[in-house]
Coordinates of C-alpha atoms in Angstrom, one line a residue:
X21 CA 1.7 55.1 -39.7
X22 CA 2.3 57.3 -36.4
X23 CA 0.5 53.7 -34.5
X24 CA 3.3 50.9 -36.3
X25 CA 5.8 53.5 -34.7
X26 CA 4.0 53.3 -31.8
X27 CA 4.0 50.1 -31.7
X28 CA 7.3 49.3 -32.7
X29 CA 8.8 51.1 -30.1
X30 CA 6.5 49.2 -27.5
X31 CA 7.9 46.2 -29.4
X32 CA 11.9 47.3 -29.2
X33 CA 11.2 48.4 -25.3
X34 CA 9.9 44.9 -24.2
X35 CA 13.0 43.4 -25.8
X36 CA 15.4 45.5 -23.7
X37 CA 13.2 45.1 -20.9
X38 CA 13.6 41.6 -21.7
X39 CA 17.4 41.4 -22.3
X40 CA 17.5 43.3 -18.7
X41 CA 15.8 41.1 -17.0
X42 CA 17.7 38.2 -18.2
X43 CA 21.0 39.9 -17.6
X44 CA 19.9 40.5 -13.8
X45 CA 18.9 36.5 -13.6
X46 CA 22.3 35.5 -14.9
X47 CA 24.4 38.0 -12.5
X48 CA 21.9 36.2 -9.8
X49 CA 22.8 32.8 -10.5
X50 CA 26.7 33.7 -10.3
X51 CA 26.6 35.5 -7.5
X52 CA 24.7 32.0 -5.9
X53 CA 27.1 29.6 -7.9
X54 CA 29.9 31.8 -6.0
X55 CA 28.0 32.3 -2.7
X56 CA 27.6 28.2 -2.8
X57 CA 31.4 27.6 -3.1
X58 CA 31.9 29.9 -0.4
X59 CA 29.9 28.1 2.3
X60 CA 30.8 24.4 1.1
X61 CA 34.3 26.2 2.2
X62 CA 34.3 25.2 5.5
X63 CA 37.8 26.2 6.8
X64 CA 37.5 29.2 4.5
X65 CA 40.7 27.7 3.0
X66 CA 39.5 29.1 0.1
X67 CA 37.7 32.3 0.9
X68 CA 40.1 34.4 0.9
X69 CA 43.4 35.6 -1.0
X70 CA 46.3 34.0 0.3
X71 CA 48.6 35.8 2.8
X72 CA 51.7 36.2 0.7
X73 CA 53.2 37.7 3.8
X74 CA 52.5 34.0 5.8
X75 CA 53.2 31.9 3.0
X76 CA 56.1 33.5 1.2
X77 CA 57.0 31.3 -1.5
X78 CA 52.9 31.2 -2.5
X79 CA 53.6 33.5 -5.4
X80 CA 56.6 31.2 -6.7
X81 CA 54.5 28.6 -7.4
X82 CA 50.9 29.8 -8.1
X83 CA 51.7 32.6 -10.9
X84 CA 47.7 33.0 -11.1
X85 CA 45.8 33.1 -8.1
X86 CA 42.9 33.3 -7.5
X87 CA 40.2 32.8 -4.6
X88 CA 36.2 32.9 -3.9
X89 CA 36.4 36.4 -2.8
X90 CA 37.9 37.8 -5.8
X91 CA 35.4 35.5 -7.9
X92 CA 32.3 37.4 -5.8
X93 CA 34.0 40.9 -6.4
X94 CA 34.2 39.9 -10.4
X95 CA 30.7 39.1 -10.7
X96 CA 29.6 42.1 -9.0
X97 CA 31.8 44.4 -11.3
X98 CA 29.9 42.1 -14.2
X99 CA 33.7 40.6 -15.5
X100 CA 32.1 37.5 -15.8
X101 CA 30.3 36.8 -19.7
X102 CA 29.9 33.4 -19.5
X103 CA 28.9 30.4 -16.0
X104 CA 32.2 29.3 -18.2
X105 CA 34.5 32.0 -17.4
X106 CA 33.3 31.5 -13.3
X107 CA 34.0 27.5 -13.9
X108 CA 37.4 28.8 -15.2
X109 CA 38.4 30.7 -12.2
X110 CA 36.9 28.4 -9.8
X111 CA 38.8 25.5 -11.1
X112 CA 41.8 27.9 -11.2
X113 CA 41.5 27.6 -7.5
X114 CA 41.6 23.8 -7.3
X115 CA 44.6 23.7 -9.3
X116 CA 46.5 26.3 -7.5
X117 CA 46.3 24.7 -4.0
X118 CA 47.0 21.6 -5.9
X119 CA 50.5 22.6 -7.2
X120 CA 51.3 24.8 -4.3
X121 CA 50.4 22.0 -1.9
X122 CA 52.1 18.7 -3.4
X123 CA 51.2 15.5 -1.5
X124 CA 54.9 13.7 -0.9
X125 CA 56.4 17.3 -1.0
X126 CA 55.2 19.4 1.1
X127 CA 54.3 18.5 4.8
X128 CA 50.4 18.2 5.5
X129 CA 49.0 18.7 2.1
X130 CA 46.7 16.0 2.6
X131 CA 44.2 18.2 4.3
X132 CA 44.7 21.2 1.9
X133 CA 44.1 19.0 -0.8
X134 CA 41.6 16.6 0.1
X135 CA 39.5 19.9 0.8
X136 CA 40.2 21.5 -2.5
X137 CA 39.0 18.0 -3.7
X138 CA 36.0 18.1 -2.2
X139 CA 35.3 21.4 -2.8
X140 CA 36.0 20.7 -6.3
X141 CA 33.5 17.3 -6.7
X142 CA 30.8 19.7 -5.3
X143 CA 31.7 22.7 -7.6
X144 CA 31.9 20.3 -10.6
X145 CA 28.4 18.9 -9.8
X146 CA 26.9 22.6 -9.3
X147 CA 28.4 23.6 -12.8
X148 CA 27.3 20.7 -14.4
X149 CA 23.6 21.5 -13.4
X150 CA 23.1 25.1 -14.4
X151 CA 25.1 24.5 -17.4
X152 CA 23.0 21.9 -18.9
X153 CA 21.5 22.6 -22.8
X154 CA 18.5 24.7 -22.5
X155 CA 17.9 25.2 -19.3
X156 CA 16.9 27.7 -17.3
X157 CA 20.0 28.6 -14.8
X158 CA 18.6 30.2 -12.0
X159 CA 15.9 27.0 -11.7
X160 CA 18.5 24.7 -11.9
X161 CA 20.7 26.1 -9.2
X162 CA 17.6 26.3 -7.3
X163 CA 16.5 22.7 -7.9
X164 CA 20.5 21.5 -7.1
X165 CA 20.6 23.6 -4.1
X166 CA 17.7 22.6 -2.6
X167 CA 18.4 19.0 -3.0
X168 CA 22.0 18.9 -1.5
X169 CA 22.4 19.2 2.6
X170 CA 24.8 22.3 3.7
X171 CA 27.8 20.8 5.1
X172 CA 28.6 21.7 8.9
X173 CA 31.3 23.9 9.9
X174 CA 34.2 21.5 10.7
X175 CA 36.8 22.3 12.9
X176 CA 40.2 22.0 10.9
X177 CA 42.1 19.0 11.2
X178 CA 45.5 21.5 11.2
X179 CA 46.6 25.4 11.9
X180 CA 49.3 25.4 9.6
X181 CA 50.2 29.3 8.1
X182 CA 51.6 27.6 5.5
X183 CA 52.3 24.2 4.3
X184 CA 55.8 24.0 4.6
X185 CA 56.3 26.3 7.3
X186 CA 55.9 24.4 10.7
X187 CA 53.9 27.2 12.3
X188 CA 50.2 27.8 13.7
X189 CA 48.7 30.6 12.0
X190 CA 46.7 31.8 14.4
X191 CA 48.4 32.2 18.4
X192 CA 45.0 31.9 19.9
X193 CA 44.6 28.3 18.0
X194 CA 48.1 27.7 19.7
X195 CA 47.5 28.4 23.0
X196 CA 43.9 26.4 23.1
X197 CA 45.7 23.6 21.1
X198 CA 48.4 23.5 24.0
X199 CA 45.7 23.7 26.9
X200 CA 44.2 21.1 25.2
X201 CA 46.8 18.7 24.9
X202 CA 47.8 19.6 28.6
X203 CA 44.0 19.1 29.8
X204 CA 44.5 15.5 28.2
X205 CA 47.5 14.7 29.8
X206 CA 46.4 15.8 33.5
X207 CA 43.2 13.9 33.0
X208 CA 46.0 10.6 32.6

């Protein structure tokens, strides 16, 4: 009797061994899901939270935001159950840059949006392979991963602070913008 005890608490401890194990493979594979989006984010458009102080009329708009920082800082603190709940925030991103940046409205949303678009075809593509019936996650990222080329660090095509607002966002951008522009025109 004392050795089916025995045994069954062997038993019960390599299933919460088990269960551990397969908790820490899941927190893996949305942390890489997460880590992914961030370095398909180029311009780190994205990255971050966006400065409410810049962009002033941000929170008017997007009543939820949300951003791939705060994603990274909810998997760590475990908030995420589900690769669904991280496809729900992530595509809470897309759609926030898509209603605060409205092509025809505001001035140079093009860029804003053709990178939340692109962002947003490889993020669907990346969800769609880890969440496929019984598969193993973590291989599957692994597999997708290693099959799709990083993207290069692109200069951005504009320095806006905020869409609508007319102004650089970073003075440093300005100035080597200007010298640029004057470099061209001397070399005319």
């Amino acid at each position: 009797m004392q050795r089916d005890r025995s045994e069954s608490c062997k038993a019960k401890e390599a299933e919460e061994q088990a269960a551990l194990e397969e908790k820490k493979k899941h927190e893996r594979t949305l942390a890489a899901i997460v880590q992914s989006l961030t370095e398909r984010d180029t311009n780190r458009w994205f990255s971050d939270p966006v400065d409410t102080s810049v962009v002033t009329d941000y929170r008017e708009v997007v009543k939820q935001p949300m951003d791939l920082a705060t994603m990274a800082q909810k998997v760590q603190a475990e908030q995420y159950t589900s690769v669904a709940d991280l496809q729900a925030d992530f595509h809470l991103i897309i759609a926030s840059c898509k209603a605060y940046n409205r092509i025809g409205v505001t001035e140079g949303a093009e860029v804003f949006v053709d990178a939340a678009e692109a962002l947003e075809k490889f993020g669907d593509a990346l969800f769609e392979a880890v969440t496929e019936p019984q598969c193993d996650m973590w291989a599957q990222l692994q597999a997708f991963l290693a099959v799709r080329p990083k993207r290069e660090r692109a200069p951005p095509r504009q320095f806006l602070a905020g869409p609508a607002s007319g102004r650089v966002a970073d003075p440093q951008a300005e100035e080597a913008l200007a010298e640029s522009a004057a470099n061209e025109e001397e070399e005319e």
